[in-house]
Short mmCIF file of C-alpha atoms in Angstrom, two decimals:
data_model
loop_
_atom_site.label_atom_id
_atom_site.label_comp_id
_atom_site.label_asym_id
_atom_site.label_seq_id
_atom_site.Cartn_x
_atom_site.Cartn_y
_atom_site.Cartn_z
CA MET A 1 -46.53 -168.39 -1.06
CA PHE A 2 -48.38 -165.33 -3.00
CA ALA A 3 -51.97 -164.15 -2.88
CA THR A 4 -53.62 -162.80 -5.91
CA LEU A 5 -55.57 -159.65 -5.93
CA LYS A 6 -57.31 -159.65 -9.39
CA PHE A 7 -59.87 -157.73 -10.79
CA ALA A 8 -62.29 -158.97 -13.92
CA ALA A 9 -65.01 -157.42 -15.60
CA LEU A 10 -67.13 -160.35 -15.13
CA LEU A 11 -71.13 -161.53 -14.34
CA LEU A 12 -72.09 -162.77 -11.47
CA ALA A 13 -75.74 -164.14 -11.01
CA VAL A 14 -76.56 -164.29 -6.99
CA VAL A 15 -79.63 -165.28 -5.80
CA VAL A 16 -80.50 -164.25 -2.10
CA CYS A 17 -82.85 -165.89 0.19
CA TRP A 18 -84.76 -163.72 2.40
CA ALA A 19 -85.40 -164.60 6.02
CA THR A 20 -88.87 -164.27 7.38
CA GLN A 21 -88.45 -162.92 10.69
CA ASP A 22 -89.63 -159.11 10.99
CA TYR A 23 -88.23 -156.09 13.24
CA ASP A 24 -90.55 -153.90 15.90
CA TYR A 25 -88.89 -151.08 15.09
CA ASN A 26 -90.75 -150.06 19.31
CA ASP A 27 -88.95 -153.13 20.81
CA ALA A 28 -85.69 -151.62 21.95
CA GLU A 29 -85.74 -154.71 24.99
CA ILE A 30 -82.98 -157.03 24.96
CA ASP A 31 -84.28 -160.59 25.99
CA GLU A 32 -81.07 -161.75 27.23
CA GLU A 33 -77.46 -160.76 27.38
CA PRO A 34 -75.29 -162.49 24.52
CA THR A 35 -72.44 -165.28 26.01
CA LEU A 36 -69.02 -164.66 24.62
CA GLY A 37 -67.57 -167.28 23.13
CA ASP A 38 -65.10 -168.58 19.88
CA SER A 39 -66.79 -168.12 16.73
CA PRO A 40 -66.15 -170.15 13.76
CA TYR A 41 -66.20 -166.70 11.43
CA GLY A 42 -62.99 -165.62 13.95
CA SER A 43 -63.19 -161.51 13.84
CA LEU A 44 -65.03 -160.74 10.40
CA TRP A 45 -66.89 -157.92 10.43
CA PRO A 46 -69.02 -157.42 8.79
CA LEU A 47 -70.17 -160.88 8.47
CA PRO A 48 -69.26 -161.76 4.20
CA GLN A 49 -72.48 -163.08 2.68
CA LYS A 50 -70.23 -166.56 2.14
CA VAL A 51 -67.70 -168.16 3.99
CA GLN A 52 -65.58 -171.07 4.47
CA ILE A 53 -62.36 -171.23 6.86
CA SER A 54 -60.08 -173.98 6.73
CA THR A 55 -57.61 -175.62 9.11
CA VAL A 56 -54.55 -175.00 6.48
CA VAL A 57 -52.80 -171.81 8.32
CA PHE A 58 -50.20 -170.10 6.45
CA LYS A 59 -47.42 -167.74 8.44
CA LEU A 60 -47.36 -164.34 6.84
CA SER A 61 -43.43 -163.21 6.99
CA GLY A 62 -43.34 -159.54 8.53
CA ALA A 63 -39.69 -159.20 6.83
CA SER A 64 -40.45 -159.69 3.55
CA PHE A 65 -44.33 -159.36 3.30
CA HIS A 66 -45.67 -156.95 0.94
CA ILE A 67 -48.39 -155.77 -0.83
CA PHE A 68 -48.27 -154.67 -4.66
CA ASP A 69 -48.96 -154.92 -8.96
CA ALA A 70 -48.42 -157.59 -10.27
CA LYS A 71 -46.87 -157.55 -13.90
CA ALA A 72 -49.64 -158.15 -15.84
CA SER A 73 -51.79 -155.34 -13.74
CA SER A 74 -53.50 -152.67 -15.96
CA SER A 75 -52.92 -150.30 -13.04
CA GLY A 76 -49.35 -149.96 -11.35
CA ALA A 77 -47.15 -147.35 -9.43
CA SER A 78 -48.67 -144.38 -10.72
CA CYS A 79 -52.33 -145.00 -9.00
CA ARG A 80 -52.30 -143.24 -5.98
CA LEU A 81 -55.44 -144.77 -4.78
CA LEU A 82 -53.68 -148.21 -4.91
CA GLN A 83 -50.28 -147.23 -2.99
CA ASN A 84 -52.26 -145.28 -0.76
CA ALA A 85 -54.25 -148.90 -0.01
CA TYR A 86 -51.76 -151.05 0.20
CA ARG A 87 -49.81 -148.94 2.33
CA ARG A 88 -52.36 -148.52 4.72
CA TYR A 89 -53.16 -152.16 4.77
CA ASP A 90 -49.99 -153.29 5.33
CA GLU A 91 -49.38 -151.08 8.26
CA TYR A 92 -52.56 -152.27 9.61
CA ILE A 93 -51.19 -155.80 9.55
CA PHE A 94 -47.65 -155.36 10.37
CA THR A 95 -46.98 -152.02 12.05
CA SER A 96 -46.69 -153.45 15.96
CA SER A 97 -45.19 -155.95 15.54
CA ARG A 98 -42.32 -154.15 13.72
CA LYS A 99 -42.48 -151.61 15.83
CA GLN A 100 -41.27 -154.86 18.63
CA GLY A 101 -38.99 -155.43 16.14
CA GLN A 102 -40.19 -159.39 15.49
CA ASN A 103 -39.09 -161.59 12.26
CA LYS A 104 -36.64 -158.91 11.65
CA SER A 105 -34.14 -162.31 10.60
CA LYS A 106 -36.45 -164.92 10.14
CA LYS A 107 -36.39 -166.19 6.69
CA ALA A 108 -39.17 -167.01 4.70
CA LEU A 109 -40.59 -170.45 4.76
CA ALA A 110 -41.64 -172.67 2.30
CA SER A 111 -45.25 -172.74 4.15
CA ASP A 112 -45.34 -169.03 4.41
CA MET A 113 -46.86 -165.83 2.13
CA SER A 114 -44.82 -163.22 1.90
CA GLU A 115 -46.75 -161.00 -0.88
CA LEU A 116 -49.90 -160.16 -1.68
CA GLN A 117 -50.23 -159.28 -5.92
CA VAL A 118 -53.03 -157.39 -7.06
CA TRP A 119 -54.23 -157.90 -10.98
CA ILE A 120 -56.43 -155.30 -12.39
CA THR A 121 -56.99 -156.52 -15.82
CA SER A 122 -59.56 -153.90 -16.47
CA ALA A 123 -58.47 -151.08 -19.04
CA ASP A 124 -59.55 -148.53 -16.99
CA SER A 125 -58.40 -148.93 -13.50
CA GLU A 126 -60.43 -145.22 -12.33
CA CYS A 127 -58.47 -144.43 -10.61
CA ASP A 128 -59.16 -141.01 -10.70
CA SER A 129 -62.70 -141.68 -9.93
CA TYR A 130 -65.12 -141.17 -7.13
CA PRO A 131 -67.09 -143.97 -5.86
CA SER A 132 -71.23 -143.23 -6.75
CA VAL A 133 -74.45 -145.22 -5.51
CA THR A 134 -73.98 -147.64 -8.58
CA SER A 135 -70.75 -148.78 -7.48
CA ASP A 136 -70.26 -152.83 -7.39
CA GLU A 137 -68.24 -154.17 -4.72
CA SER A 138 -68.72 -157.76 -5.08
CA CYS A 139 -65.74 -159.87 -4.93
CA GLU A 140 -64.89 -163.58 -4.62
CA PHE A 141 -61.61 -164.88 -2.14
CA THR A 142 -61.00 -168.45 -2.95
CA GLY A 143 -57.71 -169.80 -1.46
CA MET A 144 -55.79 -166.85 -1.05
CA VAL A 145 -56.91 -165.50 -4.37
CA PHE A 146 -59.42 -162.44 -4.92
CA VAL A 147 -61.72 -162.10 -7.79
CA PHE A 148 -63.68 -159.31 -8.48
CA PHE A 149 -66.91 -159.34 -10.48
CA HIS A 150 -69.20 -156.61 -12.34
CA PHE A 151 -65.97 -154.31 -11.73
CA SER A 152 -67.43 -150.61 -11.47
CA HIS A 153 -65.05 -148.54 -9.23
CA LEU A 154 -61.57 -149.71 -8.11
CA ALA A 155 -61.56 -148.29 -4.40
CA ASP A 156 -64.97 -149.82 -3.50
CA THR A 157 -63.87 -153.54 -4.37
CA LEU A 158 -60.48 -153.14 -3.96
CA ILE A 159 -60.66 -151.38 0.00
CA GLN A 160 -63.02 -153.70 1.15
CA SER A 161 -61.32 -157.18 0.12
CA LEU A 162 -58.43 -155.54 1.95
CA GLU A 163 -60.49 -155.06 4.69
CA THR A 164 -61.32 -158.95 4.67
CA PHE A 165 -57.77 -159.69 3.83
CA SER A 166 -56.72 -157.78 6.93
CA GLN A 167 -59.02 -159.26 9.48
CA LEU A 168 -58.68 -162.68 8.51
CA VAL A 169 -55.01 -162.40 9.81
CA TYR A 170 -53.96 -163.05 13.72
CA LYS A 171 -51.56 -163.99 16.11
CA ASP A 172 -51.39 -167.66 16.85
CA GLU A 173 -50.43 -169.29 20.19
CA TYR A 174 -46.21 -168.17 19.58
CA GLY A 175 -47.18 -164.77 18.35
CA ALA A 176 -46.85 -164.75 14.42
CA LYS A 177 -49.23 -163.46 12.10
CA SER A 178 -51.06 -166.14 10.76
CA ILE A 179 -53.69 -166.34 8.11
CA ASN A 180 -56.27 -169.60 7.05
CA ARG A 181 -56.75 -170.52 3.88
CA THR A 182 -60.50 -169.33 3.18
CA ASP A 183 -63.34 -169.27 0.51
CA ILE A 184 -65.53 -165.96 0.84
CA HIS A 185 -68.24 -164.81 -1.77
CA ASP A 186 -68.81 -161.78 -1.12
CA PHE A 187 -71.23 -158.54 -1.64
CA PRO A 188 -72.65 -155.89 -0.01
CA ARG A 189 -76.64 -156.44 0.51
CA PHE A 190 -77.71 -152.59 0.79
CA ALA A 191 -75.53 -149.86 -1.65
CA HIS A 192 -76.30 -147.14 0.91
CA ARG A 193 -74.29 -147.83 4.34
CA GLY A 194 -74.36 -144.23 5.33
CA LEU A 195 -73.09 -141.94 8.69
CA LEU A 196 -74.22 -139.29 9.83
CA LEU A 197 -72.07 -136.97 11.32
CA ASP A 198 -73.04 -132.93 12.96
CA THR A 199 -70.74 -130.67 12.73
CA SER A 200 -72.90 -127.52 14.07
CA ARG A 201 -74.01 -128.40 16.94
CA HIS A 202 -70.59 -129.13 18.37
CA PHE A 203 -67.80 -127.76 15.77
CA LEU A 204 -65.78 -131.32 14.95
CA PRO A 205 -61.71 -131.04 14.35
CA ILE A 206 -61.04 -132.45 10.79
CA LYS A 207 -58.56 -135.00 12.97
CA VAL A 208 -62.18 -136.24 14.39
CA ILE A 209 -63.42 -136.35 10.94
CA LEU A 210 -60.74 -138.26 9.51
CA ALA A 211 -60.36 -141.37 12.16
CA ASN A 212 -63.73 -141.72 12.10
CA LEU A 213 -63.99 -142.20 7.97
CA GLU A 214 -60.97 -144.09 8.51
CA ALA A 215 -63.05 -146.01 11.06
CA MET A 216 -66.02 -146.14 8.78
CA ALA A 217 -63.47 -148.18 6.08
CA TRP A 218 -63.21 -150.73 8.32
CA ASN A 219 -66.85 -151.31 9.32
CA LYS A 220 -67.56 -151.13 5.24
CA PHE A 221 -70.13 -148.35 5.31
CA ASN A 222 -69.40 -146.13 2.32
CA VAL A 223 -71.14 -143.49 2.73
CA PHE A 224 -70.53 -139.71 4.73
CA HIS A 225 -73.30 -137.80 5.61
CA TRP A 226 -71.87 -134.56 6.01
CA HIS A 227 -74.80 -132.25 8.44
CA ILE A 228 -72.28 -129.69 7.65
CA VAL A 229 -74.71 -126.83 8.83
CA ASP A 230 -77.32 -125.89 10.82
CA ASP A 231 -79.10 -123.80 13.45
CA PRO A 232 -76.22 -123.12 15.91
CA SER A 233 -73.13 -122.37 13.65
CA PHE A 234 -71.89 -122.21 10.06
CA PRO A 235 -68.57 -123.58 9.35
CA TYR A 236 -68.75 -123.88 6.05
CA LEU A 237 -66.57 -121.60 4.06
CA SER A 238 -68.11 -120.07 1.19
CA ARG A 239 -65.90 -118.90 -1.35
CA THR A 240 -69.13 -117.31 -2.81
CA PHE A 241 -70.58 -116.15 0.42
CA PRO A 242 -67.55 -115.75 2.63
CA GLN A 243 -69.89 -113.86 5.25
CA LEU A 244 -71.69 -116.94 6.17
CA SER A 245 -69.07 -118.28 7.71
CA GLN A 246 -67.48 -114.78 9.28
CA HIS A 247 -70.73 -114.17 10.90
CA GLY A 248 -72.44 -117.45 11.25
CA ALA A 249 -69.20 -119.76 12.33
CA TYR A 250 -68.71 -120.19 16.28
CA HIS A 251 -65.54 -118.98 15.06
CA PRO A 252 -64.91 -117.40 11.96
CA TYR A 253 -60.86 -118.69 11.64
CA THR A 254 -60.72 -121.63 13.72
CA HIS A 255 -64.34 -123.02 14.12
CA VAL A 256 -64.24 -123.31 9.84
CA TYR A 257 -64.00 -125.98 6.95
CA THR A 258 -62.02 -124.21 4.42
CA PRO A 259 -62.22 -124.51 0.74
CA SER A 260 -58.75 -126.92 1.38
CA ASP A 261 -60.12 -128.76 4.37
CA VAL A 262 -63.05 -129.68 2.40
CA LYS A 263 -60.72 -130.89 -0.57
CA MET A 264 -58.95 -132.72 1.74
CA ILE A 265 -61.50 -134.77 3.77
CA ILE A 266 -63.32 -135.44 0.62
CA GLU A 267 -60.10 -136.76 -1.14
CA PHE A 268 -59.10 -139.20 2.17
CA ALA A 269 -62.72 -140.33 1.77
CA ARG A 270 -62.85 -141.15 -1.42
CA LEU A 271 -58.72 -143.46 -0.86
CA ARG A 272 -61.23 -145.53 1.21
CA GLY A 273 -64.74 -146.00 -1.52
CA ILE A 274 -66.55 -143.82 1.05
CA ARG A 275 -68.76 -140.67 -0.77
CA VAL A 276 -69.10 -137.77 0.81
CA VAL A 277 -73.02 -136.19 0.99
CA PRO A 278 -72.99 -132.52 2.03
CA GLU A 279 -76.58 -131.60 3.60
CA PHE A 280 -77.60 -127.84 3.74
CA ASP A 281 -80.78 -128.28 5.11
CA THR A 282 -83.94 -125.43 4.74
CA PRO A 283 -86.15 -123.58 5.57
CA GLY A 284 -85.85 -124.62 8.46
CA HIS A 285 -82.26 -124.98 10.87
CA THR A 286 -80.91 -121.96 9.24
CA GLN A 287 -80.68 -119.70 11.95
CA SER A 288 -76.66 -119.50 11.70
CA TRP A 289 -77.14 -118.66 8.10
CA GLY A 290 -79.20 -115.77 8.54
CA LYS A 291 -76.10 -113.80 10.47
CA GLY A 292 -74.30 -113.12 7.20
CA GLN A 293 -77.28 -113.32 4.77
CA LYS A 294 -79.68 -110.21 5.19
CA ASP A 295 -83.13 -110.83 4.56
CA LEU A 296 -83.28 -114.73 4.02
CA LEU A 297 -84.58 -115.23 6.94
CA THR A 298 -88.23 -114.63 8.14
CA PRO A 299 -88.34 -111.59 10.84
CA CYS A 300 -91.19 -112.44 13.21
CA TYR A 301 -93.41 -110.49 14.25
CA SER A 302 -95.26 -109.85 17.64
CA GLY A 303 -98.89 -108.50 17.75
CA ALA A 304 -98.15 -106.07 15.18
CA SER A 305 -94.10 -104.97 15.11
CA PRO A 306 -91.56 -107.14 14.73
CA SER A 307 -90.24 -109.34 17.75
CA GLY A 308 -86.52 -108.81 16.98
CA SER A 309 -86.30 -112.88 15.97
CA PHE A 310 -86.42 -114.94 12.85
CA GLY A 311 -87.63 -118.00 11.64
CA PRO A 312 -87.54 -120.29 8.39
CA VAL A 313 -86.15 -118.91 4.98
CA ASN A 314 -88.44 -116.29 4.04
CA PRO A 315 -90.07 -118.02 0.72
CA MET A 316 -91.23 -115.03 -0.90
CA LEU A 317 -88.66 -112.73 -1.18
CA ASN A 318 -87.05 -113.47 -5.49
CA THR A 319 -83.46 -112.89 -3.46
CA THR A 320 -83.89 -115.97 -1.76
CA TYR A 321 -84.08 -117.72 -4.63
CA ASP A 322 -81.09 -115.76 -6.42
CA PHE A 323 -79.04 -116.66 -3.17
CA MET A 324 -79.95 -120.04 -3.49
CA SER A 325 -78.93 -120.27 -6.94
CA MET A 326 -76.05 -119.23 -6.47
CA PHE A 327 -74.87 -121.20 -3.03
CA PHE A 328 -75.92 -124.89 -4.94
CA LYS A 329 -73.66 -123.71 -8.10
CA GLU A 330 -70.69 -123.39 -5.92
CA VAL A 331 -72.10 -126.54 -3.38
CA ASN A 332 -71.68 -128.40 -7.10
CA THR A 333 -68.44 -127.36 -7.81
CA VAL A 334 -67.22 -128.14 -4.05
CA PHE A 335 -68.85 -131.49 -3.67
CA PRO A 336 -68.27 -134.31 -6.41
CA ASP A 337 -71.04 -136.36 -5.20
CA ALA A 338 -74.33 -137.02 -7.89
CA TYR A 339 -76.38 -136.20 -4.70
CA VAL A 340 -76.54 -133.43 -2.22
CA HIS A 341 -79.14 -133.72 1.00
CA LEU A 342 -82.13 -130.88 1.07
CA GLY A 343 -83.26 -131.87 4.83
CA GLY A 344 -86.55 -130.03 4.81
CA ASP A 345 -87.28 -130.94 8.05
CA GLU A 346 -88.92 -129.96 11.15
CA VAL A 347 -90.16 -126.68 9.97
CA ASP A 348 -91.34 -124.03 12.43
CA PHE A 349 -94.52 -122.52 11.06
CA SER A 350 -95.05 -119.73 14.28
CA CYS A 351 -92.71 -117.17 12.70
CA TRP A 352 -94.18 -117.66 9.14
CA LYS A 353 -98.14 -117.46 10.73
CA SER A 354 -97.08 -114.09 12.70
CA ASN A 355 -95.43 -111.97 9.93
CA PRO A 356 -98.17 -109.68 7.98
CA ASP A 357 -96.31 -109.90 4.92
CA ILE A 358 -96.59 -113.59 4.45
CA GLN A 359 -100.10 -113.84 5.56
CA LYS A 360 -100.78 -111.30 2.60
CA PHE A 361 -98.50 -113.64 -0.18
CA MET A 362 -100.55 -116.55 1.05
CA GLU A 363 -104.12 -115.05 0.07
CA GLN A 364 -102.31 -114.13 -2.99
CA GLN A 365 -101.27 -117.82 -3.57
CA GLY A 366 -104.44 -119.01 -2.69
CA PHE A 367 -102.78 -121.06 0.41
CA GLY A 368 -105.03 -120.63 2.95
CA MET A 369 -104.06 -121.30 6.33
CA ASP A 370 -102.16 -124.27 5.19
CA TYR A 371 -98.09 -123.12 5.46
CA SER A 372 -97.01 -126.80 4.78
CA LYS A 373 -98.43 -125.27 0.85
CA LEU A 374 -96.13 -123.03 1.32
CA GLU A 375 -93.29 -125.11 2.63
CA SER A 376 -93.77 -127.18 -0.46
CA PHE A 377 -94.06 -123.61 -2.61
CA TYR A 378 -90.45 -122.91 -1.38
CA ILE A 379 -89.04 -126.37 -1.45
CA GLN A 380 -90.47 -126.56 -5.01
CA ARG A 381 -88.59 -124.05 -6.39
CA LEU A 382 -85.42 -125.16 -4.33
CA LEU A 383 -85.48 -128.04 -5.69
CA ASP A 384 -86.21 -126.78 -9.51
CA ILE A 385 -82.68 -124.56 -8.81
CA VAL A 386 -80.84 -127.75 -7.18
CA THR A 387 -82.01 -129.62 -10.48
CA THR A 388 -80.59 -127.35 -13.08
CA THR A 389 -76.81 -128.31 -11.65
CA ASN A 390 -77.52 -131.85 -12.45
CA LYS A 391 -76.99 -132.98 -8.55
CA GLY A 392 -79.70 -135.58 -7.82
CA TYR A 393 -81.19 -134.86 -3.89
CA MET A 394 -81.64 -136.21 -1.17
CA ILE A 395 -84.79 -135.24 1.69
CA TRP A 396 -86.09 -135.90 4.83
CA GLN A 397 -89.24 -137.58 4.52
CA GLU A 398 -91.45 -134.75 5.54
CA VAL A 399 -90.94 -132.71 1.96
CA PHE A 400 -92.44 -136.13 0.41
CA ASP A 401 -95.53 -136.44 3.16
CA ASN A 402 -96.66 -132.43 2.33
CA GLY A 403 -96.77 -133.76 -1.06
CA VAL A 404 -93.86 -131.86 -2.88
CA LYS A 405 -93.64 -132.62 -6.36
CA LEU A 406 -90.58 -134.61 -6.56
CA LYS A 407 -88.10 -135.83 -9.10
CA SER A 408 -88.46 -139.16 -9.97
CA ASP A 409 -84.63 -140.38 -8.51
CA THR A 410 -85.04 -138.23 -5.16
CA VAL A 411 -83.97 -140.24 -2.63
CA VAL A 412 -86.34 -140.14 0.63
CA HIS A 413 -84.90 -140.72 4.21
CA VAL A 414 -87.10 -141.93 6.87
CA TRP A 415 -86.51 -140.97 9.81
CA MET A 416 -89.45 -140.28 12.44
CA GLY A 417 -89.62 -142.95 14.80
CA ASN A 418 -93.37 -143.30 14.95
CA LYS A 419 -95.07 -145.31 11.79
CA VAL A 420 -91.75 -146.21 10.43
CA GLU A 421 -92.96 -149.38 8.44
CA GLU A 422 -96.26 -147.40 7.18
CA GLU A 423 -93.71 -144.85 5.56
CA LEU A 424 -91.74 -147.04 4.25
CA GLN A 425 -94.37 -148.72 2.68
CA LYS A 426 -96.28 -145.17 1.53
CA VAL A 427 -92.98 -143.76 0.32
CA THR A 428 -91.75 -146.98 -1.82
CA GLU A 429 -95.37 -147.50 -3.40
CA ALA A 430 -95.27 -143.53 -4.90
CA GLY A 431 -91.53 -145.51 -6.76
CA PHE A 432 -89.00 -143.27 -4.45
CA THR A 433 -85.76 -144.93 -4.07
CA THR A 434 -85.66 -144.88 0.32
CA ILE A 435 -83.01 -145.06 2.79
CA LEU A 436 -83.53 -145.80 6.66
CA SER A 437 -82.41 -144.35 9.79
CA ALA A 438 -85.56 -144.13 12.27
CA PRO A 439 -83.96 -147.17 13.94
CA TRP A 440 -80.34 -145.88 14.14
CA TYR A 441 -79.88 -142.42 15.62
CA LEU A 442 -77.00 -143.41 17.97
CA ASP A 443 -77.55 -139.92 19.81
CA TYR A 444 -80.15 -141.76 21.94
CA ILE A 445 -77.72 -143.90 24.74
CA SER A 446 -79.23 -146.44 27.38
CA TYR A 447 -77.36 -148.70 29.38
CA GLY A 448 -76.04 -151.34 28.62
CA GLN A 449 -75.01 -153.32 25.55
CA ASP A 450 -77.70 -151.31 23.37
CA TRP A 451 -75.67 -152.38 20.16
CA GLN A 452 -78.21 -155.75 20.36
CA LYS A 453 -81.23 -153.33 19.25
CA PHE A 454 -79.51 -151.77 16.55
CA TYR A 455 -78.33 -154.90 15.09
CA ARG A 456 -81.57 -156.56 15.14
CA ALA A 457 -83.35 -153.56 13.01
CA GLU A 458 -84.39 -154.88 9.86
CA PRO A 459 -84.58 -152.48 7.31
CA LEU A 460 -87.32 -154.26 5.11
CA SER A 461 -90.07 -155.72 8.04
CA PHE A 462 -92.63 -153.48 6.22
CA LYS A 463 -95.35 -154.74 4.39
CA GLY A 464 -94.83 -154.43 0.23
CA THR A 465 -93.67 -156.10 -2.98
CA ASP A 466 -90.45 -157.68 -3.91
CA ALA A 467 -90.08 -154.60 -6.22
CA GLN A 468 -90.87 -152.07 -3.26
CA LYS A 469 -88.01 -153.45 -1.12
CA LYS A 470 -85.74 -153.44 -4.04
CA LEU A 471 -86.07 -149.44 -3.55
CA VAL A 472 -84.77 -149.40 0.27
CA ILE A 473 -81.33 -149.00 -0.73
CA GLY A 474 -79.88 -148.90 2.77
CA GLY A 475 -79.68 -146.69 5.68
CA GLU A 476 -77.97 -144.39 7.31
CA ALA A 477 -76.74 -143.99 11.69
CA CYS A 478 -76.77 -140.67 12.96
CA LEU A 479 -74.92 -139.14 15.60
CA TRP A 480 -76.67 -135.69 16.03
CA GLY A 481 -74.12 -133.33 17.93
CA GLU A 482 -75.80 -131.80 20.60
CA TYR A 483 -74.33 -133.54 23.47
CA VAL A 484 -71.08 -134.73 21.37
CA ASP A 485 -68.19 -133.29 20.59
CA ALA A 486 -64.70 -134.12 19.89
CA THR A 487 -63.66 -135.57 23.31
CA ASN A 488 -66.46 -137.96 23.66
CA LEU A 489 -67.60 -138.50 19.66
CA THR A 490 -65.50 -141.68 18.48
CA PRO A 491 -66.13 -143.71 22.07
CA ARG A 492 -69.92 -143.18 21.74
CA LEU A 493 -69.60 -144.13 17.98
CA TRP A 494 -67.82 -147.00 18.04
CA PRO A 495 -68.56 -150.13 18.17
CA ARG A 496 -72.71 -149.03 18.54
CA ALA A 497 -72.25 -147.94 14.36
CA SER A 498 -70.21 -151.65 14.00
CA ALA A 499 -73.70 -152.85 14.48
CA VAL A 500 -75.69 -151.27 11.95
CA GLY A 501 -72.69 -151.31 9.26
CA GLU A 502 -72.95 -155.51 9.42
CA ARG A 503 -77.03 -155.00 9.66
CA LEU A 504 -76.68 -153.23 6.08
CA TRP A 505 -73.59 -155.18 4.77
CA SER A 506 -74.74 -159.04 5.92
CA ASP A 507 -77.37 -161.29 4.72
CA ARG A 508 -80.57 -160.92 6.40
CA ASP A 509 -80.00 -164.31 7.97
CA VAL A 510 -77.16 -163.62 9.99
CA ARG A 511 -78.93 -162.58 13.11
CA ASP A 512 -77.22 -164.96 15.77
CA LEU A 513 -76.64 -162.50 18.73
CA ASN A 514 -73.63 -164.43 20.61
CA ASP A 515 -71.64 -165.51 17.16
CA ALA A 516 -71.81 -161.32 16.35
CA TYR A 517 -70.64 -160.32 20.10
CA SER A 518 -67.81 -162.70 19.89
CA ARG A 519 -67.25 -161.07 16.75
CA LEU A 520 -67.57 -157.82 17.79
CA ALA A 521 -65.32 -158.14 20.67
CA LYS A 522 -62.58 -158.78 18.81
CA HIS A 523 -63.40 -156.11 15.65
CA ARG A 524 -63.58 -153.91 18.87
CA CYS A 525 -60.31 -154.69 19.94
CA ARG A 526 -58.83 -154.35 16.30
CA MET A 527 -60.24 -150.85 16.33
CA VAL A 528 -58.70 -150.53 19.54
CA GLN A 529 -54.98 -151.51 18.66
CA ALA A 530 -55.36 -149.48 15.29
CA GLY A 531 -55.52 -146.34 17.41
CA GLN A 532 -59.54 -145.30 17.55
CA LYS A 533 -60.69 -144.84 21.40
CA VAL A 534 -63.37 -146.69 21.09
CA THR A 535 -65.68 -147.29 23.81
CA VAL A 536 -64.84 -149.90 26.56
CA CYS A 537 -68.74 -151.53 26.56
CA ILE A 538 -67.43 -155.09 25.32
CA TRP A 539 -64.79 -156.99 26.47
CA CYS A 540 -61.19 -156.91 25.16
CA GLY A 541 -59.28 -159.51 26.02
CA HIS A 542 -58.27 -161.45 22.27
CA GLN A 543 -54.70 -161.06 20.56
CA LEU A 544 -55.56 -159.40 16.92
CA HIS A 545 -53.38 -157.32 15.08
#
């Protein structure tokens, strides 16, 4: 018995029926604790769009089972992305049993599934390309046969499907690896399913970032939003401006991400179908920048004299824009994704207001006393600079709120918790693509199973036309680093982020907390057994792989 993974460039029309239930972003109360029972969908997470699991069972032989390229496949041993995925998922499924010496002498029976063949029919397997916001991730799995539609990017489709396959494997009552005949039609509800990690407030070792990229793949997240620098530290080692990390990092050698580190993280993510979108937030959140770049920040005044402290980026100097131009040209070469996040949030105007030179500049520009116009002046020039690098950009919602002129393909990131639905309505009414994070700030913790409120959040509950709602391309779970470092990041993040993953992947009607609780408990156990130090707030007592 064997299964086949088959990639085909076919077209598929999908009709999705939306539920009418809305979510109140301010409603953090959980009506009742979910009941732990058995789900008809086993341990699948996130839940596929359509799934039917039959009672027909196949055994997987640990001695003979392997994943490999079909003879007719257009891609083979030279495709590192494929071979890496085969090895990883073979290990996920069988490592524990092989370590225990199970199935070594057992011969494969007629009812065994001994191989999983991958058949790629596209002439271009795209083994060396990077995932993008337009990558298609839809697939169909019929009786152990995977068929992929809208072939766009190999990593996205293959990784999601191998993940689903691995989640269908379980141990029977005798400890044998088994899988039921299953029919699945799957695709993500939203194209952008992101996770933000903050490496400035606390430096995160590379192994922690890689471990969480692995967990992201298990939960079908596809965007790593790397909030790499901020006020406290500048760990990004710039080739063009090495003094930024030399003076701005917590330590210039041990607490930095070198060019080779960044390259490794991007490649590790690529092999798992994950985009890496860096964020370099200005004009605020830049205290660490000023330690290595003279005259970049605005001198603050106390009365008529400089106070010795500094505020946001100085928007009146031409040298500021010369620096930004050179810096973002480097960013464009280091990070291959089509987008960069430019921040633009939480700009404190008090230092600008205290500076007599800024006051004169405001008067010359005709800004009066409206410092949001000065912020817009800076942001507009920065956007013009980034546009010349042919990168698209994401910005926090304040940039939109302040009336900055934006390109039509700008992605507006909605994060502020008050009047979220009103903000989504305004942004989409203006025609801008949007991602949502307001309900999913995972650094805010509470007693008990707070994953439920993240799970109940509904990104499309705002009032708007169908065209407006199509502009919401997804969302991100955010884990800011004020109280998070390498010792507690992973258990604080997982499986709470898993709830966000299912909300962004599965159909809107998937809302049964009891069913989700059952699947999430098993999914958490699977992550624990695979090596993740996830939180113990969800009961673990199931035998998985």
